[in-house]
Tab-separated table of C-alpha atoms and ligand atoms in Angstrom:
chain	number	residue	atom	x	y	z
P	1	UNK	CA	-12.358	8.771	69.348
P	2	UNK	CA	-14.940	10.202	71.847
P	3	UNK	CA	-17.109	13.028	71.182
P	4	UNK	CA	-17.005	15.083	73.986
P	5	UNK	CA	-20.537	16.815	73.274
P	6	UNK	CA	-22.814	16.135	76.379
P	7	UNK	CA	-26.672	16.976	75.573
P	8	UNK	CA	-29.647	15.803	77.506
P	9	UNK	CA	-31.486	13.262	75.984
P	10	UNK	CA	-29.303	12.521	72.765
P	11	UNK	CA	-26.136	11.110	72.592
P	12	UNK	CA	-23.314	11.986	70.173
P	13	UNK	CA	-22.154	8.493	68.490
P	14	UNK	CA	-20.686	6.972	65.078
P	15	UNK	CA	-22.425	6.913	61.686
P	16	UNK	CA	-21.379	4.346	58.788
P	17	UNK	CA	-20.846	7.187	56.399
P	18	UNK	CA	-21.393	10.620	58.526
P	19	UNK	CA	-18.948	11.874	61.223
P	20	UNK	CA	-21.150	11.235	63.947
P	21	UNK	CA	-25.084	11.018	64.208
P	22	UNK	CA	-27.175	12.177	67.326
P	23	UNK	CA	-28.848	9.369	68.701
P	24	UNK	CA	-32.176	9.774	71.036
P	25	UNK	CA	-31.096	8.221	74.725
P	26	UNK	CA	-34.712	8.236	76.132
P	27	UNK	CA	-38.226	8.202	74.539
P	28	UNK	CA	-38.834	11.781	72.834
P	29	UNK	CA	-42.503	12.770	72.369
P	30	UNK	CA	-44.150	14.166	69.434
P	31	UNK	CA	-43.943	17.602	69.850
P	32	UNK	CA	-41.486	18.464	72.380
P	33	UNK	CA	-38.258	20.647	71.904
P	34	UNK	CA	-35.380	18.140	71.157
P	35	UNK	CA	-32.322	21.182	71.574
P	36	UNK	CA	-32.653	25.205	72.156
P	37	UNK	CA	-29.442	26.947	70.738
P	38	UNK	CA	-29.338	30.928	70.360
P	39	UNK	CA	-27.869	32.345	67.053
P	40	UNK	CA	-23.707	32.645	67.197
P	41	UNK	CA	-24.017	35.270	64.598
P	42	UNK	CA	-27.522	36.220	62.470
P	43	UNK	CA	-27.916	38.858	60.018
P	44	UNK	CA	-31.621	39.525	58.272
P	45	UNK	CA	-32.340	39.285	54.196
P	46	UNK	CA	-31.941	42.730	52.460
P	47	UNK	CA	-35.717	43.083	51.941
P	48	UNK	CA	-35.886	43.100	55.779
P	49	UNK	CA	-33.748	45.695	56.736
P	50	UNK	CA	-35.311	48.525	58.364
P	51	UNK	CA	-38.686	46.043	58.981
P	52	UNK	CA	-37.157	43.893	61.942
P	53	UNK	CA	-34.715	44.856	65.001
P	54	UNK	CA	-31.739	43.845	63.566
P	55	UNK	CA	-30.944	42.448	67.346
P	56	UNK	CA	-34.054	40.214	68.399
P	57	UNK	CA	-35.463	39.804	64.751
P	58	UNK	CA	-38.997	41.099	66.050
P	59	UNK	CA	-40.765	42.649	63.126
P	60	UNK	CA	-41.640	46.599	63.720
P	61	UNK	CA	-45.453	47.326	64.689
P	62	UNK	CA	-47.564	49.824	66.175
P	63	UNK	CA	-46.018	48.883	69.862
P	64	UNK	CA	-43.098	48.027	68.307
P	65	UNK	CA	-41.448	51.244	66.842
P	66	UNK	CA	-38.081	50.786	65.362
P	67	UNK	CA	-34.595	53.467	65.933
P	68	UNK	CA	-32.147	53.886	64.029
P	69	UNK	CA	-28.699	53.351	64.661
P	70	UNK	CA	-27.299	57.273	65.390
P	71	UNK	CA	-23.845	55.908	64.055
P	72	UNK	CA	-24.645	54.581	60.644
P	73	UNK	CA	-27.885	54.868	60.600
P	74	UNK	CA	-28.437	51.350	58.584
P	75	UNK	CA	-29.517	49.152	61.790
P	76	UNK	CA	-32.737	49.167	63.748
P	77	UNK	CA	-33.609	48.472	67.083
P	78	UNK	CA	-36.602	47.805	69.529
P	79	UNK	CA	-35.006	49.825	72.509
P	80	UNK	CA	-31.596	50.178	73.838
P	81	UNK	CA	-31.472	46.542	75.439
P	82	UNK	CA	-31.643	45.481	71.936
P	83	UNK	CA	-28.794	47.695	70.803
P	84	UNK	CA	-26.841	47.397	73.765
P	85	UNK	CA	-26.746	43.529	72.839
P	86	UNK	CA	-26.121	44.082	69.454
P	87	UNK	CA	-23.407	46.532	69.731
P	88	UNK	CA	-21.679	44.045	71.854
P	89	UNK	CA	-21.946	40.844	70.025
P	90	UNK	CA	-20.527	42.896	66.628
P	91	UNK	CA	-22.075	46.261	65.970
P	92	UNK	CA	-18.879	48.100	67.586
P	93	UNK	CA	-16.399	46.645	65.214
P	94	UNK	CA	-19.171	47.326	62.177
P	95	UNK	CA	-21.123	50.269	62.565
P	96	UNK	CA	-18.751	53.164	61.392
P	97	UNK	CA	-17.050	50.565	58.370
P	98	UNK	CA	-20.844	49.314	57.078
P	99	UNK	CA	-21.817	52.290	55.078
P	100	UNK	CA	-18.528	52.152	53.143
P	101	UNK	CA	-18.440	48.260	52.743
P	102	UNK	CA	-22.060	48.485	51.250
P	103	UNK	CA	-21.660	51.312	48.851
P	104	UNK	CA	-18.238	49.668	47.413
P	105	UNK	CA	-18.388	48.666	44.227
P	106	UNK	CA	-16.608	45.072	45.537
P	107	UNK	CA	-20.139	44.776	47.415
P	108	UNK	CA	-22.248	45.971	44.591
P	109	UNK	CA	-20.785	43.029	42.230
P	110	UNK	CA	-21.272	40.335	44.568
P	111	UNK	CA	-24.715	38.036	43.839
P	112	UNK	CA	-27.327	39.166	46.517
P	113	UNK	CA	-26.499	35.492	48.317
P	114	UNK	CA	-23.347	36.351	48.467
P	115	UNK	CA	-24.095	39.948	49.496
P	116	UNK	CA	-25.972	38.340	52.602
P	117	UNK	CA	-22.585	36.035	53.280
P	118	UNK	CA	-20.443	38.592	53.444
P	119	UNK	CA	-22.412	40.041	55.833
P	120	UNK	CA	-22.719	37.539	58.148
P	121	UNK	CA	-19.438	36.830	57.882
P	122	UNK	CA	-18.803	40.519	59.126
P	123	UNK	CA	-21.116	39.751	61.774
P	124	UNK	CA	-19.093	36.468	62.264
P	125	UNK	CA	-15.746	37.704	62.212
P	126	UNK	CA	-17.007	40.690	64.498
P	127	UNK	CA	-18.312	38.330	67.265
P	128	UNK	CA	-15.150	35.980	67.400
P	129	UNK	CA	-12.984	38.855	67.579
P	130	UNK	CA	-15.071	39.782	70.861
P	131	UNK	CA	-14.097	36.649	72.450
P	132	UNK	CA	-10.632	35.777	71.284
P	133	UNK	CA	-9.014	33.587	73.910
P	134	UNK	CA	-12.045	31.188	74.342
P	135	UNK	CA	-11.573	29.384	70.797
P	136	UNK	CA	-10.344	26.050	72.830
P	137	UNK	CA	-13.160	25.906	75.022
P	138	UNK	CA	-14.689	22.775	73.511
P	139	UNK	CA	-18.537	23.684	74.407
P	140	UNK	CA	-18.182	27.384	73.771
P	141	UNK	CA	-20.332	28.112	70.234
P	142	UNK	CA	-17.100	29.446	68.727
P	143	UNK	CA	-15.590	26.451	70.264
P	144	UNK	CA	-18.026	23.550	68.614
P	145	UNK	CA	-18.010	26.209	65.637
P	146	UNK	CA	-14.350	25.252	64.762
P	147	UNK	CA	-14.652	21.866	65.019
P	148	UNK	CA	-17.233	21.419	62.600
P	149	UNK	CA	-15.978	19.921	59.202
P	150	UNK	CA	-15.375	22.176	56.199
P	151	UNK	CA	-16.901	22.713	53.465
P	152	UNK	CA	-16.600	21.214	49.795
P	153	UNK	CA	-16.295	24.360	48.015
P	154	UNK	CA	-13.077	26.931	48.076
P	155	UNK	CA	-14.527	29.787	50.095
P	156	UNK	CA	-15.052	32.892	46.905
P	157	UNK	CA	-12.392	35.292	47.580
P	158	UNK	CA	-14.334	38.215	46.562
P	159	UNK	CA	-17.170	37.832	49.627
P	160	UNK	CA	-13.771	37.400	51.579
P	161	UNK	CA	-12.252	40.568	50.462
P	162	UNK	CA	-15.439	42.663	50.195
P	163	UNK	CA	-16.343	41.894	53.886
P	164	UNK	CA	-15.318	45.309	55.201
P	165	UNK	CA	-13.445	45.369	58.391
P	166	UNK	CA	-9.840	44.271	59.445
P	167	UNK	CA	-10.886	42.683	63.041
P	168	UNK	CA	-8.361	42.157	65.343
P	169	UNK	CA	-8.290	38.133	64.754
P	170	UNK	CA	-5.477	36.062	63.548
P	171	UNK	CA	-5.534	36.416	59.866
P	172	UNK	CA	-5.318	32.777	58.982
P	173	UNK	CA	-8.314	32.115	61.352
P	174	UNK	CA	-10.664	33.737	58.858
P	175	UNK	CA	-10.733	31.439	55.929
P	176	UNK	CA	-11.238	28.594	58.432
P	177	UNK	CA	-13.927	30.316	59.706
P	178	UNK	CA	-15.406	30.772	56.274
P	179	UNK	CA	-14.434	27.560	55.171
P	180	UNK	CA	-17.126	26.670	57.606
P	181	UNK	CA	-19.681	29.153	56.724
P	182	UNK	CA	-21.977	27.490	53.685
P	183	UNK	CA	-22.348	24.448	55.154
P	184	UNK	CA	-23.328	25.360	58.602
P	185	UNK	CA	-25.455	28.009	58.102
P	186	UNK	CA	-29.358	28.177	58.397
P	187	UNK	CA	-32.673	30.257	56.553
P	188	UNK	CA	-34.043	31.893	59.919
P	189	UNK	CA	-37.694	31.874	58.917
P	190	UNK	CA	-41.178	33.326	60.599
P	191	UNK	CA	-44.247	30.959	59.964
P	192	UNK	CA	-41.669	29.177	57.405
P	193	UNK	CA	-40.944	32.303	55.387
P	194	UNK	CA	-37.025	33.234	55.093
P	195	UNK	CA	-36.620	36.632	56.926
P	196	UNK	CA	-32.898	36.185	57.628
P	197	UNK	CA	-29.518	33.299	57.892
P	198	UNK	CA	-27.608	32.775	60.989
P	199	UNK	CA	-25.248	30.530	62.309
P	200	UNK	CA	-26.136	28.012	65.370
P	201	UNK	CA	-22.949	25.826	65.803
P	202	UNK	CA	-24.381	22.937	68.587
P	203	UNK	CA	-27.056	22.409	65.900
P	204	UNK	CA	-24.640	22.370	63.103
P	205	UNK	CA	-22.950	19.857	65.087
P	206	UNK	CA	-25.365	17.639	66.184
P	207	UNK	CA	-27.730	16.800	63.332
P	208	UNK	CA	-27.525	15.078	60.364
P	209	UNK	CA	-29.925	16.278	57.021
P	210	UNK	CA	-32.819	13.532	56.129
P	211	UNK	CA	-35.042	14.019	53.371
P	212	UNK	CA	-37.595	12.070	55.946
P	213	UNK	CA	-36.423	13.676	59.173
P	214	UNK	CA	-38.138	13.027	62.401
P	215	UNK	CA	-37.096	16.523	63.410
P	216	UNK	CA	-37.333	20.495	62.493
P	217	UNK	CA	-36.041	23.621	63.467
P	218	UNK	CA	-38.245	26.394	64.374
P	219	UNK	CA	-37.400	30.027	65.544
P	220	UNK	CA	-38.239	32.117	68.072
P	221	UNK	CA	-38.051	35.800	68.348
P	222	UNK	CA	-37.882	37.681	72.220
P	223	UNK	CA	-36.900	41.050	73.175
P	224	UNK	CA	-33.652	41.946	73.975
P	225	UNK	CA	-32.489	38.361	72.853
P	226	UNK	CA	-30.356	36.636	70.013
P	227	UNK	CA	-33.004	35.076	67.586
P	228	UNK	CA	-33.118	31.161	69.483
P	229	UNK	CA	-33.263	27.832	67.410
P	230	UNK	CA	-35.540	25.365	69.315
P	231	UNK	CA	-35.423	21.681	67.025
P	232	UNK	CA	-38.727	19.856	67.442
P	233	UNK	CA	-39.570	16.309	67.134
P	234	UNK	CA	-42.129	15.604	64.395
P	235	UNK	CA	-42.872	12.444	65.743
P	236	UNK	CA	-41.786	9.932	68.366
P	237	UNK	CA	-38.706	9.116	68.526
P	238	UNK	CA	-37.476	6.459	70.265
P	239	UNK	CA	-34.211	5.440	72.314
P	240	UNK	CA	-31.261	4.761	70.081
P	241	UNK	CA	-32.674	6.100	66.771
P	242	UNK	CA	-30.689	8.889	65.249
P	243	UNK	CA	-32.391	12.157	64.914
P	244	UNK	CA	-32.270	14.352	61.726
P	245	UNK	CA	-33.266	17.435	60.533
P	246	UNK	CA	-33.837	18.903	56.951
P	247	UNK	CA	-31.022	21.273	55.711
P	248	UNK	CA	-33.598	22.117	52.405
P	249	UNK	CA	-36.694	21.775	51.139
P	250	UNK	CA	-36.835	17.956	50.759
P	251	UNK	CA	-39.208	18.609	47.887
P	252	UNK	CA	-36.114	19.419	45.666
P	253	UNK	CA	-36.234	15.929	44.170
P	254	UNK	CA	-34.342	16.784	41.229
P	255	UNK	CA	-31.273	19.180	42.621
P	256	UNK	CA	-30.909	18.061	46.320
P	257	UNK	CA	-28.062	15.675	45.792
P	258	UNK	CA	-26.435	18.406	43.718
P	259	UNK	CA	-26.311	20.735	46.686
P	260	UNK	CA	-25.430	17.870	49.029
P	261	UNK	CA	-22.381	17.922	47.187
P	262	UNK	CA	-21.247	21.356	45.957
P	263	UNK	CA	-22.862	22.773	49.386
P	264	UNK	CA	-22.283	20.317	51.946
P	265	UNK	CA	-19.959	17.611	50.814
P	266	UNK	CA	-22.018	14.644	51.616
P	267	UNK	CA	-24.266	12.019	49.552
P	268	UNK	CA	-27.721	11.768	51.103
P	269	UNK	CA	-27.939	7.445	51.832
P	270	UNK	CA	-31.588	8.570	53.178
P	271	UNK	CA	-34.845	6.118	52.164
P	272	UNK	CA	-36.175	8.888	49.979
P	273	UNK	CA	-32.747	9.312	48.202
P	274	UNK	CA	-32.491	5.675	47.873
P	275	UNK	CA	-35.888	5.652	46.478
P	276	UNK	CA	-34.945	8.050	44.132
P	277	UNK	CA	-31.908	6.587	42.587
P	278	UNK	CA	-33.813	3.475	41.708
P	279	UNK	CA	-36.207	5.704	40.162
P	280	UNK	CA	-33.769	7.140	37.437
P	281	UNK	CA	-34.018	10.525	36.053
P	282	UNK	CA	-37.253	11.921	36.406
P	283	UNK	CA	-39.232	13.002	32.961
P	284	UNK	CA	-40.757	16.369	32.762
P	285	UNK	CA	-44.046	16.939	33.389
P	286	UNK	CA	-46.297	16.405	30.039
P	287	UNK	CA	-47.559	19.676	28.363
P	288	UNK	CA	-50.977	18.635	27.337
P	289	UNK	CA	-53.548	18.376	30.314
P	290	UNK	CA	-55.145	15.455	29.370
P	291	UNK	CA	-52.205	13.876	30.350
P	292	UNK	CA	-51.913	15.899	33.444
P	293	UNK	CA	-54.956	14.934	34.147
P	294	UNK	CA	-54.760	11.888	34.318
P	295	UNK	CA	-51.509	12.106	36.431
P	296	UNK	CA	-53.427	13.659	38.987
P	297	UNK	CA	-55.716	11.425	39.131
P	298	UNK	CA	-53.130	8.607	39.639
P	299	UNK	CA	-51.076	10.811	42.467
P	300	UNK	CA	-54.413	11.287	44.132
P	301	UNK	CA	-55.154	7.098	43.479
P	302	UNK	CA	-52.012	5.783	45.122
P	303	UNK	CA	-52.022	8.457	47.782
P	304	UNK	CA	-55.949	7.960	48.688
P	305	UNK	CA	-56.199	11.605	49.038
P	306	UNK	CA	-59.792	11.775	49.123
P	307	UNK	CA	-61.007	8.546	51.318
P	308	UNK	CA	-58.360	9.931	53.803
P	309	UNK	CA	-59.966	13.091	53.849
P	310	UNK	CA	-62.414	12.193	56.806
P	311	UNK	CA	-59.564	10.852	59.132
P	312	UNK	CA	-56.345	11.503	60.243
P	313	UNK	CA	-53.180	11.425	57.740
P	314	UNK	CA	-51.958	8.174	56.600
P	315	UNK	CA	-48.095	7.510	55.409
P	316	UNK	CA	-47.871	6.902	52.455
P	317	UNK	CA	-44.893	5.067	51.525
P	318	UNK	CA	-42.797	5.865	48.797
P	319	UNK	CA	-42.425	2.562	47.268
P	320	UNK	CA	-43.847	0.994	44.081
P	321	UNK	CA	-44.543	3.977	42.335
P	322	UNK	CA	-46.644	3.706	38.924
P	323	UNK	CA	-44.102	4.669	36.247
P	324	UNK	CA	-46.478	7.064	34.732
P	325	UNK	CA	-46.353	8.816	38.146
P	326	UNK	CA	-42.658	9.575	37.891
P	327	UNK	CA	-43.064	13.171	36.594
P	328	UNK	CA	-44.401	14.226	39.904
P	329	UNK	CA	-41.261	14.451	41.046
P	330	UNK	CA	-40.085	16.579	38.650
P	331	UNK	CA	-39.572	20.409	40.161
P	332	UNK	CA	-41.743	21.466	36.967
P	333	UNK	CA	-44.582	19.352	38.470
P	334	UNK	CA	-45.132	21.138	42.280
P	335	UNK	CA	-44.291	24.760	41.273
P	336	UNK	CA	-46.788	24.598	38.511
P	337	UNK	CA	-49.040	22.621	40.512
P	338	UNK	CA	-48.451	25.319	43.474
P	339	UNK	CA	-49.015	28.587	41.388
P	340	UNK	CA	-52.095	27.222	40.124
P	341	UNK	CA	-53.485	26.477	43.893
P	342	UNK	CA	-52.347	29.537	44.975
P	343	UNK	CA	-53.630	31.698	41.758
P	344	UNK	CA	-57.028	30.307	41.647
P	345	UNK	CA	-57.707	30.485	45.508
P	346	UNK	CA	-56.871	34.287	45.385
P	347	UNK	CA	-58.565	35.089	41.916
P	348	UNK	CA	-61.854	33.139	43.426
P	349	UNK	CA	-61.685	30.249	41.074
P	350	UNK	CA	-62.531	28.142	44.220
P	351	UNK	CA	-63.560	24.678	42.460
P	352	UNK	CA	-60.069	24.434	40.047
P	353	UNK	CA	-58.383	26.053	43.448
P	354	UNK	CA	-59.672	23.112	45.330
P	355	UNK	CA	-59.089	20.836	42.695
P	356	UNK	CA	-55.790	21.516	42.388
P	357	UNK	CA	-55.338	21.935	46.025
P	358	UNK	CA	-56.216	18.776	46.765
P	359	UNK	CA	-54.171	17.196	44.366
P	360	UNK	CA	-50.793	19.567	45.878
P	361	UNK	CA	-51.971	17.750	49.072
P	362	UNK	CA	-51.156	14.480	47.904
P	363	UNK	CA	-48.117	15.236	46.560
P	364	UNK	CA	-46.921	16.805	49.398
P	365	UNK	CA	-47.973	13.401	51.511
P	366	UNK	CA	-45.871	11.764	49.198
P	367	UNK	CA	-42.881	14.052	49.717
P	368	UNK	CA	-43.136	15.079	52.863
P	369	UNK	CA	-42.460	12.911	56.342
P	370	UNK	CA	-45.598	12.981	58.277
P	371	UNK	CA	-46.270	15.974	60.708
P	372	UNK	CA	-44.092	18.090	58.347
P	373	UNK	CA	-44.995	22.100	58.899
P	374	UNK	CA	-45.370	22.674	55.078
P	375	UNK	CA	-48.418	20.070	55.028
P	376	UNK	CA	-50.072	21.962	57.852
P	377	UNK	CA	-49.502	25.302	56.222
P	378	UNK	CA	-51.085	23.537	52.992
P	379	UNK	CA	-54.005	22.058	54.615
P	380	UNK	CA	-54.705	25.210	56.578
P	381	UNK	CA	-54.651	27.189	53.097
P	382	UNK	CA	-57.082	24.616	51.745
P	383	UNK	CA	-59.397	25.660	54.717
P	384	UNK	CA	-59.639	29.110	53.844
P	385	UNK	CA	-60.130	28.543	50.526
P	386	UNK	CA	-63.194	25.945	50.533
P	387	UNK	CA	-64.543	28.515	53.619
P	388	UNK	CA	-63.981	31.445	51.399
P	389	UNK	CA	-66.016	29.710	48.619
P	390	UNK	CA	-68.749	28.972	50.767
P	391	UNK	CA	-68.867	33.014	51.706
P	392	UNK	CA	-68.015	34.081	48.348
P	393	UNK	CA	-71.054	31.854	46.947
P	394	UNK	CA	-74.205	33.716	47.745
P	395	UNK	CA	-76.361	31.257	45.048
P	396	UNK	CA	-74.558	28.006	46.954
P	397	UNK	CA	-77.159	25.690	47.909
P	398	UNK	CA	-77.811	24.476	51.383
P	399	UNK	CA	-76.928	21.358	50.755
P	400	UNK	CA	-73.466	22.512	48.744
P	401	UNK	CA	-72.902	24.831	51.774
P	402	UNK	CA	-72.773	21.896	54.224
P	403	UNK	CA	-70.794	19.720	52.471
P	404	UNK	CA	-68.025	22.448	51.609
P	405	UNK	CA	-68.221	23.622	55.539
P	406	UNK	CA	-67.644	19.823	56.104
P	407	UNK	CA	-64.441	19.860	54.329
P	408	UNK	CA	-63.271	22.824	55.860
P	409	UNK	CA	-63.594	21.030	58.803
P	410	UNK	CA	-61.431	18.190	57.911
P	411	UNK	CA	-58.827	20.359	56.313
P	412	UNK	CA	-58.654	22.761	59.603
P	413	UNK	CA	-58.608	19.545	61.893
P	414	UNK	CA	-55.651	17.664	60.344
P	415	UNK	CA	-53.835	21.283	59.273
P	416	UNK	CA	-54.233	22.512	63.322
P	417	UNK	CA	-52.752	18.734	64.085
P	418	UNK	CA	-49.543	19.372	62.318
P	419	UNK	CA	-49.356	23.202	63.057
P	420	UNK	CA	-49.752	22.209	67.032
P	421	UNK	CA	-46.676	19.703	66.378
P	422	UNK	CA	-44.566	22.306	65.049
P	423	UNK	CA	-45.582	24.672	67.071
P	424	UNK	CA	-46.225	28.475	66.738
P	425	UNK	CA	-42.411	30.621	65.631
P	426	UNK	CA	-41.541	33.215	64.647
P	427	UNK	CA	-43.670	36.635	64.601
P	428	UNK	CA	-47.250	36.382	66.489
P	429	UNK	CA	-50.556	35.569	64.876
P	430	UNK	CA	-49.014	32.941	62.494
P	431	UNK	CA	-50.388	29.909	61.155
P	432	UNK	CA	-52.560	28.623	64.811
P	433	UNK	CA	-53.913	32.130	65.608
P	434	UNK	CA	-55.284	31.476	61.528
P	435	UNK	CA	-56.610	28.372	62.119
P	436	UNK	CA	-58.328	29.666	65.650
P	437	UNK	CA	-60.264	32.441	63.814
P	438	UNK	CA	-61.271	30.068	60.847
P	439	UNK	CA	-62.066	27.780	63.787
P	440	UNK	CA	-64.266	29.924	66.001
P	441	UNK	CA	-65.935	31.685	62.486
P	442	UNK	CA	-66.361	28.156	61.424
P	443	UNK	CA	-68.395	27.078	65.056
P	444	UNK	CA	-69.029	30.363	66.517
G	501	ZN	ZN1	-35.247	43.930	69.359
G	502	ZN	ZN1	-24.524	51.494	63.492
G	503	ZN	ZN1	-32.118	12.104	51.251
């Protein structure tokens, strides 16, 4: 059957197992912006309502002052460009019904994930009925929206029913649109926190998930503008190889297939996932910290963390694991290992931060494709921390001082790498502008 999607550079084509995979058609550079795809429908996370235009996504600042919506006073804009786009896409068929859909006690009982569905499905359902008549169109976003596959689950009634207004839409239309709606539906973050979900159909579409993808998704915020998807190539990519994307954190060793299946309806055949099955079921993490110990120790062995540390990133494969090193994939294992980086570093326990840090660092290298955002974040994190020590230290030696200034050095360099891969998104000053100032205080 042909698949009548035509994108530069990538070609839509036949997968063993998938319904179709997105294949590169030239050479694609580290770095450069595979697809750019504006949000069909977006709608931001309950904690930041009232923070963010609710049209563009921008978050409110001293330039930036937020108004109210006069009608139901629940959505904020930048100016009226932003409203004026807003109230076309869906805020017309919303704005007097919202107030009464989200003091119902229908609302009230739904989980707060399903709170957020039901509103984007409002803002869904309030967009398509804007442009009835150009569901056929085959490259229209409510067009390629349709003809994405269902998902495994039976839509829940209750967000269904709760989601306020009547629109003017064929009735039968909106279970298929909601049939649709978990599986093809994405965390809009800034600098890789979740601010809000939206729906971008071409990229729905296009892209398989990897636990190792070559690809990510970043977003960009602009005035008087739908929040835009751009998806980024990690690495280079060349002609004929398929290019994927992560739908979650591919860290989630232990429940990703789960919510392959229950979310998404597939079975993940990546390397990673095959690497994992052979594995077995992962143990927990040992209690006692000699043992942990001495678990970190053989994580930061077979990863070669520290020789690494003075040049650029290797790959480390994830094949003939030590046995005793299983437990490291255990979800236990990183969010422990993660609060206690983060804990230390901010209470100023800066040798068990770094420690510990370093240690995170070669776990996520063993996760984590190469060039992956969250390993820049990390490495930029362990930056500030060994500079802050070296601040925080008044007693510190010279000789101390140079060598911790050294490895702030190395951290910044290979965290600045990555970050300049990914690129900046999202609000300004994130991650680069960080690594700049640590930069310039680092060689003024
Ligand atoms: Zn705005
Ligand atoms: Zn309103
Ligand atoms: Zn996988």
């Amino acid at each position: 059957m042909p698949i009548p999607i035509q994108i530069k550079n990538i070609r839509l084509q036949n997968h063993p197992s998938a319904r179709s995979q997105a294949v590169a058609t030239v050479p694609i550079t580290e770095a450069s912006k595979i697809i750019s795809v504006d949000a069909f429908a977006a709608v931001l996370i309950a904690s930041e309502k009232g923070k963010r235009c609710d049209g563009c996504f921008q978050i409110k600042s001293e330039d930036r002052l937020l108004r109210k919506c006069t009608g139901c006073g629940s959505y904020w804009y930048c100016d009226s460009i932003c409203q004026n786009m807003d109230w076309k896409a869906h805020h017309k068929k919303i704005c007097k019904q919202y107030n009464k859909f989200t003091s119902s006690n229908a609302f009230h009982s739904l989980a707060s994930h399903e709170k957020l569905e039901s509103l984007l499905l409002d803002h869904l359902l309030s967009q398509v009925s804007s442009i009835t008549g150009r569901v056929d169109e085959e490259m229209s976003p409510l067009g390629i929206f349709m003809s994405l596959l269902p998902g495994p689950t039976v839509p829940n009634r209750d967000v269904l029913s709760v989601c306020g207004f009547e629109p003017p839409i064929q009735p039968d239309t909106v279970p298929l649109l909601y049939s649709r709606f978990g599986n093809n539906n994405f965390a809009i973050h800034s600098h890789l926190t979740t601010i809000g979900h939206g729906i971008f159909p071409l990229a729905s579409r296009l892209f398989n998930h990897s636990c190792i993808p070559n690809a990510a998704a970043r977003y960009i915020f602009s005035a008087g503008r739908p929040v835009r998807m751009e998806v980024i190539a990690l690495r280079n990519i060349s002609p004929d190889s398929e290019i994927t994307i992560p739908y979650l954190d591919p860290a989630l060793y232990q429940t990703r297939q789960q919510i392959f299946d229950l979310t998404y309806g597939f079975r993940c055949t990546c390397f990673s996932c095959h690497i994992l099955e052979t594995l077995g079921p992962i143990p927990a993490p040992p209690a006692s910290s000699p043992e942990l110990t001495s678990i970190e120790k053989t994580l930061r062995q077979f990863t070669q963390v520290e020789s690494f540390l003075d040049g650029g990133l290797p790959v480390i494969p994830q094949t003939n694991i030590p046995l005793s090193m299983y437990c490291v994939f255990h979800e236990n294992y990183i969010t422990n290992l993660s609060e206690t980086f983060s804990k230390a570093s901010h209470e100023g326990h800066y040798n068990l931060a770094l420690d510990s840090g370093t240690t995170l660092l070669a776990l996520y290298l063993l996760i984590y494709p190469p060039n992956y955002p969250q390993t820049g974040i990390h490495l930029l994190e362990l930056a500030k921390t060994a500079w802050n020590m070296t601040v925080g230290d008044s007693g510190m030696d010279y000789q101390t001082e140079q060598a911790t200034k050294a490895r702030v050095r190395v951290f910044l360099s290979l965290g600045r790498r990555i970050l300049t891969v990914f690129g900046p998104e999202g609000d300004e000053d994130g991650p680069l502008r960080e690594a700049e100032t640590l930069q310039s205080l680092l060689d003024p």
